[in-house]
Tab-separated table of N, CA and C in Angstrom:
chain	number	residue	atom	x	y	z
A	71	MET	N	19.264	16.677	-15.771
A	71	MET	CA	18.793	15.551	-15.304
A	71	MET	C	17.491	15.094	-15.791
A	72	PRO	N	17.356	13.843	-16.164
A	72	PRO	CA	16.083	13.432	-16.784
A	72	PRO	C	14.901	13.585	-15.665
A	73	ARG	N	13.753	13.988	-16.428
A	73	ARG	CA	12.593	14.440	-15.439
A	73	ARG	C	12.296	13.346	-14.590
A	74	ALA	N	12.361	12.142	-14.917
A	74	ALA	CA	11.992	10.936	-14.098
A	74	ALA	C	12.836	10.921	-12.863
A	75	HIS	N	13.956	11.432	-12.889
A	75	HIS	CA	14.868	11.458	-11.751
A	75	HIS	C	14.698	12.607	-10.665
A	76	VAL	N	13.912	13.585	-11.065
A	76	VAL	CA	13.816	14.863	-10.235
A	76	VAL	C	13.064	14.525	-8.906
A	77	GLU	N	11.903	13.975	-9.047
A	77	GLU	CA	10.955	13.648	-7.811
A	77	GLU	C	11.668	12.830	-6.910
A	78	PRO	N	12.246	11.567	-7.153
A	78	PRO	CA	12.991	10.853	-6.255
A	78	PRO	C	14.118	11.625	-5.482
A	79	LEU	N	14.805	12.436	-6.300
A	79	LEU	CA	15.925	13.282	-5.588
A	79	LEU	C	15.348	14.397	-4.699
A	80	GLN	N	14.184	14.886	-5.053
A	80	GLN	CA	13.678	15.893	-4.177
A	80	GLN	C	13.073	15.237	-2.866
A	81	ASN	N	12.460	14.096	-3.048
A	81	ASN	CA	12.185	13.333	-1.750
A	81	ASN	C	13.168	12.991	-0.843
A	82	ALA	N	14.213	12.598	-1.463
A	82	ALA	CA	15.347	12.262	-0.736
A	82	ALA	C	16.001	13.547	0.047
A	83	VAL	N	16.093	14.636	-0.630
A	83	VAL	CA	16.428	15.850	-0.006
A	83	VAL	C	15.506	16.157	1.116
A	84	ARG	N	14.363	16.188	0.933
A	84	ARG	CA	13.387	16.604	2.022
A	84	ARG	C	13.418	15.544	3.180
A	85	ARG	N	13.893	14.242	3.035
A	85	ARG	CA	14.026	13.275	3.985
A	85	ARG	C	15.382	13.686	4.833
A	86	PHE	N	16.400	14.135	4.007
A	86	PHE	CA	17.469	14.690	4.674
A	86	PHE	C	17.344	15.791	5.675
A	87	LEU	N	16.574	16.877	5.177
A	87	LEU	CA	16.124	17.859	5.920
A	87	LEU	C	15.351	17.508	7.197
A	88	LEU	N	14.555	16.561	7.057
A	88	LEU	CA	13.777	16.060	8.270
A	88	LEU	C	14.681	15.441	9.283
A	89	ALA	N	15.495	14.532	8.675
A	89	ALA	CA	16.493	13.850	9.537
A	89	ALA	C	17.379	14.830	10.279
A	90	SER	N	17.776	16.013	9.505
A	90	SER	CA	18.664	17.081	10.099
A	90	SER	C	17.912	17.677	11.282
A	91	ALA	N	16.567	17.878	11.132
A	91	ALA	CA	15.792	18.466	12.272
A	91	ALA	C	15.902	17.553	13.308
A	92	LEU	N	15.604	16.134	13.195
A	92	LEU	CA	15.651	15.171	14.209
A	92	LEU	C	16.907	15.132	14.951
A	93	ASP	N	17.865	15.341	14.218
A	93	ASP	CA	19.344	15.449	14.815
A	93	ASP	C	19.571	16.429	15.898
A	94	THR	N	18.759	17.453	15.842
A	94	THR	CA	19.033	18.560	16.865
A	94	THR	C	18.235	18.193	18.058
A	95	ASN	N	18.771	17.290	18.785
A	95	ASN	CA	18.383	16.893	20.207
A	95	ASN	C	16.920	16.414	20.131
A	96	VAL	N	16.362	16.065	19.151
A	96	VAL	CA	14.955	15.435	19.158
A	96	VAL	C	15.013	13.984	19.228
A	97	ASP	N	15.591	13.312	18.335
A	97	ASP	CA	15.630	12.023	18.297
A	97	ASP	C	16.801	11.402	17.458
A	98	LYS	N	17.959	11.759	17.933
A	98	LYS	CA	19.240	11.413	17.452
A	98	LYS	C	19.427	9.988	16.781
A	99	ASP	N	18.798	9.206	17.450
A	99	ASP	CA	18.790	7.584	17.006
A	99	ASP	C	17.936	7.537	15.569
A	100	ALA	N	16.710	8.189	15.646
A	100	ALA	CA	16.064	8.079	14.390
A	100	ALA	C	16.751	8.879	13.216
A	101	ALA	N	17.406	9.970	13.632
A	101	ALA	CA	18.035	10.637	12.727
A	101	ALA	C	19.192	9.877	12.041
A	102	ALA	N	19.967	9.108	12.940
A	102	ALA	CA	21.074	8.354	12.366
A	102	ALA	C	20.656	7.200	11.510
A	103	ARG	N	19.407	6.663	11.864
A	103	ARG	CA	18.921	5.661	10.961
A	103	ARG	C	18.426	6.226	9.656
A	104	GLU	N	17.928	7.356	9.728
A	104	GLU	CA	17.487	8.019	8.438
A	104	GLU	C	18.641	8.438	7.495
A	105	PHE	N	19.746	8.925	8.190
A	105	PHE	CA	20.990	9.351	7.423
A	105	PHE	C	21.580	8.099	6.799
A	106	THR	N	21.660	6.963	7.451
A	106	THR	CA	22.033	5.713	6.932
A	106	THR	C	21.354	5.206	5.816
A	107	ALA	N	19.995	5.312	5.949
A	107	ALA	CA	19.035	4.844	4.853
A	107	ALA	C	19.270	5.898	3.742
A	108	LEU	N	19.404	7.069	3.852
A	108	LEU	CA	19.543	7.925	2.807
A	108	LEU	C	20.969	7.678	2.025
A	109	ARG	N	21.952	7.195	2.799
A	109	ARG	CA	23.215	6.844	1.953
A	109	ARG	C	23.033	5.549	1.248
A	110	GLU	N	22.157	4.693	1.704
A	110	GLU	CA	21.887	3.430	1.000
A	110	GLU	C	21.069	3.841	-0.275
A	111	THR	N	20.107	4.706	-0.129
A	111	THR	CA	19.281	5.279	-1.067
A	111	THR	C	20.099	5.790	-2.324
A	112	ALA	N	21.081	6.635	-1.779
A	112	ALA	CA	21.953	7.335	-2.972
A	112	ALA	C	22.769	6.231	-3.591
A	113	LYS	N	23.095	5.062	-3.195
A	113	LYS	CA	23.878	4.105	-3.841
A	113	LYS	C	22.911	3.297	-4.994
A	114	ARG	N	21.595	3.370	-4.740
A	114	ARG	CA	20.728	2.650	-5.685
A	114	ARG	C	20.156	3.780	-6.778
A	115	MET	N	20.341	5.096	-6.506
A	115	MET	CA	19.855	5.984	-7.571
A	115	MET	C	20.795	6.156	-8.908
A	116	PRO	N	20.138	6.424	-9.890
A	116	PRO	CA	20.816	6.604	-11.072
A	116	PRO	C	21.590	7.944	-11.089
A	117	GLN	N	22.706	7.970	-11.851
A	117	GLN	CA	23.253	9.372	-11.945
A	117	GLN	C	22.458	10.338	-12.894
A	118	PRO	N	22.739	11.589	-12.501
A	118	PRO	CA	23.564	12.316	-11.560
A	118	PRO	C	22.931	12.372	-10.231
A	119	SER	N	21.811	11.818	-9.999
A	119	SER	CA	21.081	11.947	-8.598
A	119	SER	C	21.900	11.325	-7.571
A	120	ALA	N	22.566	10.181	-7.933
A	120	ALA	CA	23.305	9.487	-6.870
A	120	ALA	C	24.528	10.495	-6.251
A	121	THR	N	25.009	11.234	-7.074
A	121	THR	CA	26.221	11.947	-6.841
A	121	THR	C	25.723	13.220	-6.061
A	122	LEU	N	24.620	13.759	-6.470
A	122	LEU	CA	23.991	14.952	-5.831
A	122	LEU	C	23.582	14.696	-4.463
A	123	LEU	N	22.876	13.416	-4.310
A	123	LEU	CA	22.478	13.166	-2.956
A	123	LEU	C	23.643	12.793	-2.058
A	124	ARG	N	24.754	12.130	-2.610
A	124	ARG	CA	25.879	11.980	-1.821
A	124	ARG	C	26.458	13.292	-1.312
A	125	TYR	N	26.579	14.319	-2.188
A	125	TYR	CA	26.921	15.590	-1.701
A	125	TYR	C	26.132	16.077	-0.661
A	126	VAL	N	24.692	16.043	-0.746
A	126	VAL	CA	23.823	16.439	0.303
A	126	VAL	C	24.102	15.675	1.753
A	127	ASN	N	24.183	14.221	1.484
A	127	ASN	CA	24.350	13.462	2.671
A	127	ASN	C	25.581	13.713	3.418
A	128	ASP	N	26.697	14.117	2.645
A	128	ASP	CA	28.046	14.426	3.304
A	128	ASP	C	28.156	16.000	3.590
A	129	ARG	N	27.115	16.666	3.363
A	129	ARG	CA	27.180	18.084	3.620
A	129	ARG	C	28.363	18.840	2.906
A	130	ASP	N	28.570	18.153	1.682
A	130	ASP	CA	29.710	18.618	0.905
A	130	ASP	C	29.303	20.036	0.139
A	131	VAL	N	29.511	21.029	0.648
A	131	VAL	CA	29.066	22.255	-0.019
A	131	VAL	C	29.973	22.753	-1.036
A	132	VAL	N	31.135	22.332	-1.017
A	132	VAL	CA	32.126	22.702	-2.042
A	132	VAL	C	31.595	22.220	-3.325
A	133	HIS	N	31.567	20.779	-3.349
A	133	HIS	CA	31.088	20.153	-4.635
A	133	HIS	C	29.674	20.449	-5.031
A	134	LEU	N	28.702	20.461	-4.089
A	134	LEU	CA	27.285	20.672	-4.420
A	134	LEU	C	27.232	22.097	-4.858
A	135	GLY	N	27.905	22.976	-4.269
A	135	GLY	CA	27.798	24.473	-4.621
A	135	GLY	C	28.220	24.550	-5.992
A	136	HIS	N	29.392	23.938	-6.326
A	136	HIS	CA	30.024	24.061	-7.762
A	136	HIS	C	28.953	23.426	-8.652
A	137	ARG	N	28.124	22.651	-8.440
A	137	ARG	CA	27.192	21.902	-9.397
A	137	ARG	C	26.001	22.861	-9.486
A	138	LEU	N	25.718	23.552	-8.368
A	138	LEU	CA	24.435	24.451	-8.495
A	138	LEU	C	24.654	25.846	-8.859
A	139	LEU	N	25.884	26.155	-8.916
A	139	LEU	CA	26.154	27.616	-9.263
A	139	LEU	C	25.635	28.098	-10.570
A	140	PRO	N	25.799	27.257	-11.670
A	140	PRO	CA	25.293	27.694	-12.930
A	140	PRO	C	23.773	28.134	-12.984
A	141	TYR	N	22.930	27.585	-12.027
A	141	TYR	CA	21.664	27.776	-11.848
A	141	TYR	C	21.139	28.860	-11.004
A	142	VAL	N	22.115	29.402	-10.309
A	142	VAL	CA	21.877	30.545	-9.211
A	142	VAL	C	21.280	31.762	-10.000
A	143	GLY	N	21.953	32.097	-11.093
A	143	GLY	CA	21.427	33.354	-11.921
A	143	GLY	C	20.130	33.181	-12.429
A	144	PHE	N	19.835	31.888	-12.912
A	144	PHE	CA	18.449	31.657	-13.508
A	144	PHE	C	17.404	31.541	-12.465
A	145	TYR	N	17.652	30.851	-11.346
A	145	TYR	CA	16.521	30.634	-10.356
A	145	TYR	C	16.609	31.763	-9.320
A	146	GLY	N	17.947	32.167	-9.032
A	146	GLY	CA	18.099	33.139	-7.914
A	146	GLY	C	17.917	34.570	-8.214
A	147	GLY	N	17.554	34.983	-9.351
A	147	GLY	CA	17.671	36.439	-9.898
A	147	GLY	C	16.267	37.003	-9.443
A	148	ASP	N	15.204	36.341	-9.097
A	148	ASP	CA	13.955	36.871	-8.705
A	148	ASP	C	14.043	37.766	-7.556
A	149	PRO	N	13.611	38.993	-7.549
A	149	PRO	CA	13.742	39.882	-6.464
A	149	PRO	C	12.989	39.442	-5.222
A	150	SER	N	11.961	38.697	-5.447
A	150	SER	CA	11.275	38.237	-4.252
A	150	SER	C	12.066	37.344	-3.409
A	151	LEU	N	13.005	36.616	-3.970
A	151	LEU	CA	14.107	35.796	-3.313
A	151	LEU	C	15.168	36.498	-2.524
A	152	SER	N	15.173	37.640	-2.617
A	152	SER	CA	16.242	38.481	-2.031
A	152	SER	C	15.851	39.641	-1.149
A	153	VAL	N	16.153	39.796	-0.085
A	153	VAL	CA	15.736	40.768	0.841
A	153	VAL	C	16.326	42.108	0.269
A	154	SER	N	17.668	42.066	-0.130
A	154	SER	CA	18.234	43.231	-0.532
A	154	SER	C	17.654	43.710	-1.903
A	155	LYS	N	17.048	42.947	-2.699
A	155	LYS	CA	16.407	43.288	-3.981
A	155	LYS	C	14.990	43.622	-3.885
A	156	SER	N	14.295	43.010	-2.970
A	156	SER	CA	12.836	43.176	-2.951
A	156	SER	C	12.501	44.385	-2.164
A	157	PRO	N	11.192	45.018	-2.524
A	157	PRO	CA	10.853	46.134	-1.663
A	157	PRO	C	10.744	45.817	-0.146
A	158	LYS	N	11.216	46.944	0.430
A	158	LYS	CA	11.066	46.785	2.061
A	158	LYS	C	9.878	47.066	2.613
A	159	PRO	N	9.495	46.165	3.537
A	159	PRO	CA	8.120	46.527	4.295
A	159	PRO	C	8.327	47.763	5.086
A	160	SER	N	7.113	48.373	5.347
A	160	SER	CA	7.151	49.402	6.367
A	160	SER	C	6.409	48.961	7.621
A	161	ALA	N	5.791	47.738	7.678
A	161	ALA	CA	5.220	47.142	8.777
A	161	ALA	C	6.324	46.565	9.629
A	162	PRO	N	6.134	46.627	11.067
A	162	PRO	CA	7.007	45.934	11.809
A	162	PRO	C	7.353	44.529	11.505
A	163	VAL	N	8.574	44.085	11.665
A	163	VAL	CA	9.022	42.850	11.338
A	163	VAL	C	9.488	42.209	12.620
A	164	PHE	N	8.984	40.922	12.855
A	164	PHE	CA	9.361	40.186	14.116
A	164	PHE	C	10.228	38.926	13.543
A	165	LEU	N	11.414	38.664	13.873
A	165	LEU	CA	12.216	37.824	13.602
A	165	LEU	C	12.567	36.879	14.818
A	166	LEU	N	12.230	35.518	14.750
A	166	LEU	CA	12.472	34.584	15.759
A	166	LEU	C	13.246	33.468	15.232
A	167	HIS	N	14.512	33.275	15.761
A	167	HIS	CA	15.271	32.182	15.181
A	167	HIS	C	15.930	31.466	16.185
A	168	GLY	N	16.179	30.230	16.015
A	168	GLY	CA	16.771	29.265	17.129
A	168	GLY	C	18.260	29.511	16.980
A	169	LEU	N	18.854	29.817	18.085
A	169	LEU	CA	20.281	30.037	18.260
A	169	LEU	C	21.156	29.064	17.669
A	170	ASP	N	20.882	27.771	17.956
A	170	ASP	CA	21.560	26.627	17.319
A	170	ASP	C	20.933	25.913	16.225
A	171	ASP	N	20.329	26.719	15.295
A	171	ASP	CA	19.597	26.026	14.227
A	171	ASP	C	20.601	25.442	13.364
A	172	ASN	N	20.469	24.128	12.968
A	172	ASN	CA	21.474	23.282	12.103
A	172	ASN	C	21.024	23.336	10.649
A	173	VAL	N	19.999	24.002	10.401
A	173	VAL	CA	19.550	23.946	9.017
A	173	VAL	C	19.773	25.389	8.380
A	174	ILE	N	19.368	26.341	8.981
A	174	ILE	CA	19.707	27.757	8.611
A	174	ILE	C	20.438	28.437	9.699
A	175	PRO	N	21.628	28.849	9.556
A	175	PRO	CA	22.340	29.574	10.709
A	175	PRO	C	21.531	30.822	11.004
A	176	SER	N	21.685	31.016	12.417
A	176	SER	CA	20.986	32.193	13.036
A	176	SER	C	21.522	33.424	12.423
A	177	ILE	N	22.783	33.470	12.076
A	177	ILE	CA	23.381	34.856	11.512
A	177	ILE	C	22.566	35.293	10.240
A	178	GLU	N	21.866	34.191	9.572
A	178	GLU	CA	21.014	34.892	8.551
A	178	GLU	C	19.935	35.925	8.913
A	179	SER	N	19.388	35.503	10.149
A	179	SER	CA	18.326	36.474	10.608
A	179	SER	C	19.021	37.643	11.038
A	180	GLU	N	20.193	37.565	11.670
A	180	GLU	CA	20.830	38.890	11.846
A	180	GLU	C	21.054	39.768	10.691
A	181	TYR	N	21.524	39.127	9.607
A	181	TYR	CA	21.694	39.894	8.324
A	181	TYR	C	20.506	40.443	7.906
A	182	LEU	N	19.258	39.646	7.968
A	182	LEU	CA	18.048	40.038	7.570
A	182	LEU	C	17.611	41.416	8.339
A	183	ALA	N	17.687	41.391	9.623
A	183	ALA	CA	17.377	42.285	10.562
A	183	ALA	C	18.163	43.607	10.228
A	184	GLU	N	19.445	43.282	9.940
A	184	GLU	CA	20.356	44.689	9.565
A	184	GLU	C	19.819	45.219	8.301
A	185	ASP	N	19.513	44.375	7.402
A	185	ASP	CA	19.035	44.912	5.972
A	185	ASP	C	17.717	45.593	6.017
A	186	LEU	N	16.822	45.312	7.051
A	186	LEU	CA	15.555	45.911	7.066
A	186	LEU	C	15.557	47.144	8.156
A	187	ARG	N	16.469	47.089	9.082
A	187	ARG	CA	16.502	48.400	9.913
A	187	ARG	C	16.632	49.669	9.042
A	188	GLY	N	15.829	50.555	9.554
A	188	GLY	CA	15.841	51.956	8.686
A	188	GLY	C	14.703	52.020	7.746
A	189	HIS	N	13.981	50.873	7.528
A	189	HIS	CA	12.867	50.788	6.523
A	189	HIS	C	11.768	50.370	7.427
A	190	ALA	N	11.869	49.610	8.307
A	190	ALA	CA	10.749	49.132	9.320
A	190	ALA	C	11.270	48.800	10.582
A	191	PRO	N	10.333	48.939	11.687
A	191	PRO	CA	10.675	48.474	13.118
A	191	PRO	C	10.965	47.073	13.008
A	192	VAL	N	12.174	46.632	13.535
A	192	VAL	CA	12.489	45.239	13.467
A	192	VAL	C	12.819	44.712	14.989
A	193	ARG	N	12.219	43.666	15.308
A	193	ARG	CA	12.547	42.957	16.570
A	193	ARG	C	13.110	41.552	16.258
A	194	LEU	N	14.225	41.413	16.669
A	194	LEU	CA	15.009	40.140	16.384
A	194	LEU	C	15.307	39.549	17.725
A	195	LEU	N	14.842	38.165	17.793
A	195	LEU	CA	15.252	37.233	19.049
A	195	LEU	C	15.923	35.956	18.420
A	196	LEU	N	17.067	35.762	18.981
A	196	LEU	CA	17.808	34.542	18.766
A	196	LEU	C	17.682	33.727	20.017
A	197	SER	N	16.923	32.677	20.089
A	197	SER	CA	16.531	31.963	21.270
A	197	SER	C	17.085	30.635	21.312
A	198	GLY	N	17.536	30.480	22.688
A	198	GLY	CA	18.268	29.220	22.947
A	198	GLY	C	17.135	28.200	23.263
A	199	LEU	N	15.771	28.474	23.183
A	199	LEU	CA	14.693	27.688	23.357
A	199	LEU	C	14.415	26.830	22.257
A	200	ILE	N	14.574	27.061	21.031
A	200	ILE	CA	14.267	26.573	19.775
A	200	ILE	C	15.466	26.093	19.046
A	201	SER	N	15.200	25.118	18.102
A	201	SER	CA	16.546	24.800	17.160
A	201	SER	C	15.970	25.222	15.907
A	202	HIS	N	15.562	24.342	14.933
A	202	HIS	CA	15.185	24.849	13.610
A	202	HIS	C	13.730	25.153	13.559
A	203	ALA	N	12.887	24.219	13.875
A	203	ALA	CA	11.522	24.536	13.882
A	203	ALA	C	10.832	23.834	15.131
A	204	GLU	N	11.630	23.388	16.061
A	204	GLU	CA	11.203	22.848	17.296
A	204	GLU	C	11.412	23.576	18.533
A	205	ALA	N	10.468	23.681	19.309
A	205	ALA	CA	10.857	24.239	20.703
A	205	ALA	C	11.240	23.026	21.544
A	206	ASP	N	12.443	22.479	21.556
A	206	ASP	CA	13.053	21.453	22.174
A	206	ASP	C	14.177	21.540	23.068
A	207	ARG	N	14.419	22.825	23.526
A	207	ARG	CA	15.538	23.084	24.353
A	207	ARG	C	15.238	23.154	25.732
A	208	PRO	N	16.104	22.817	26.714
A	208	PRO	CA	15.895	23.045	28.026
A	208	PRO	C	15.633	24.608	28.384
A	209	ALA	N	14.640	24.868	29.091
A	209	ALA	CA	14.236	26.251	29.373
A	209	ALA	C	15.024	26.686	30.484
A	210	HIS	N	15.592	27.988	30.269
A	210	HIS	CA	16.255	28.695	31.300
A	210	HIS	C	15.526	29.903	31.353
A	211	VAL	N	15.563	30.581	32.554
A	211	VAL	CA	14.560	31.662	33.034
A	211	VAL	C	14.938	32.889	32.098
A	212	SER	N	16.184	33.140	31.866
A	212	SER	CA	16.411	34.289	30.884
A	212	SER	C	15.798	34.052	29.612
A	213	ASP	N	15.859	32.880	28.893
A	213	ASP	CA	15.318	32.517	27.695
A	213	ASP	C	13.893	32.565	27.621
A	214	VAL	N	13.306	32.205	28.614
A	214	VAL	CA	11.764	32.347	28.841
A	214	VAL	C	11.298	33.793	28.937
A	215	LEU	N	11.958	34.589	29.605
A	215	LEU	CA	11.583	35.989	29.741
A	215	LEU	C	11.864	36.724	28.427
A	216	GLN	N	12.966	36.410	27.689
A	216	GLN	CA	13.128	36.996	26.424
A	216	GLN	C	12.191	36.628	25.401
A	217	LEU	N	11.758	35.356	25.516
A	217	LEU	CA	10.589	35.043	24.452
A	217	LEU	C	9.212	35.452	24.945
A	218	ALA	N	8.972	35.633	26.104
A	218	ALA	CA	7.823	36.258	26.627
A	218	ALA	C	7.813	37.755	26.193
A	219	GLY	N	8.835	38.387	26.306
A	219	GLY	CA	8.959	39.840	25.895
A	219	GLY	C	8.880	39.898	24.346
A	220	PHE	N	9.375	39.021	23.515
A	220	PHE	CA	9.254	38.976	22.138
A	220	PHE	C	7.652	38.947	21.730
A	221	TRP	N	7.011	37.854	22.385
A	221	TRP	CA	5.530	37.664	22.068
A	221	TRP	C	4.758	38.760	22.572
A	222	GLY	N	5.147	39.378	23.623
A	222	GLY	CA	4.430	40.551	24.124
A	222	GLY	C	4.504	41.744	23.134
A	223	ASP	N	5.784	41.982	22.560
A	223	ASP	CA	5.836	43.099	21.680
A	223	ASP	C	5.098	42.818	20.413
A	224	LEU	N	5.095	41.571	20.077
A	224	LEU	CA	4.248	41.043	18.716
A	224	LEU	C	2.802	41.496	18.970
A	225	LEU	N	2.279	40.798	20.155
A	225	LEU	CA	0.869	41.049	20.378
A	225	LEU	C	0.460	42.554	20.683
A	226	TRP	N	1.315	43.329	21.170
A	226	TRP	CA	1.081	44.818	21.430
A	226	TRP	C	0.856	45.498	20.235
A	227	ARG	N	1.464	45.187	19.052
A	227	ARG	CA	1.300	45.714	17.748
A	227	ARG	C	-0.032	45.388	17.317
């Protein structure tokens, strides 16, 4: 990709991620407007940026994954990017993840917790009170008590 095309595509992908966060019961109307604007942006972008942004907008992981796969070995080989390849911490690890996260599935925190168990004390809470990075869910007593217990454990250490 030509260097001049990189920054506009990065900015568009960031806008998509922000719109995805808004779409999680924060402001669905604003998210819809941004998704529509991003589709229009893709139409005006030069290739291959237009196609890549269209894959992102359409959440087309099959085609996007195929395009990105050749770079995984180059960019993804650094041990610091992989829990399974990096040194395990011995300090307690606290993982708090939104149960309905639409950006990073909560199962990823479950995998991380499982990988760390046996190396460090792990406390995992999948909370219905948060989505991706927002505390925007209706509060249920059990969720509040679980979250209070999680923070109590963290502060006790």
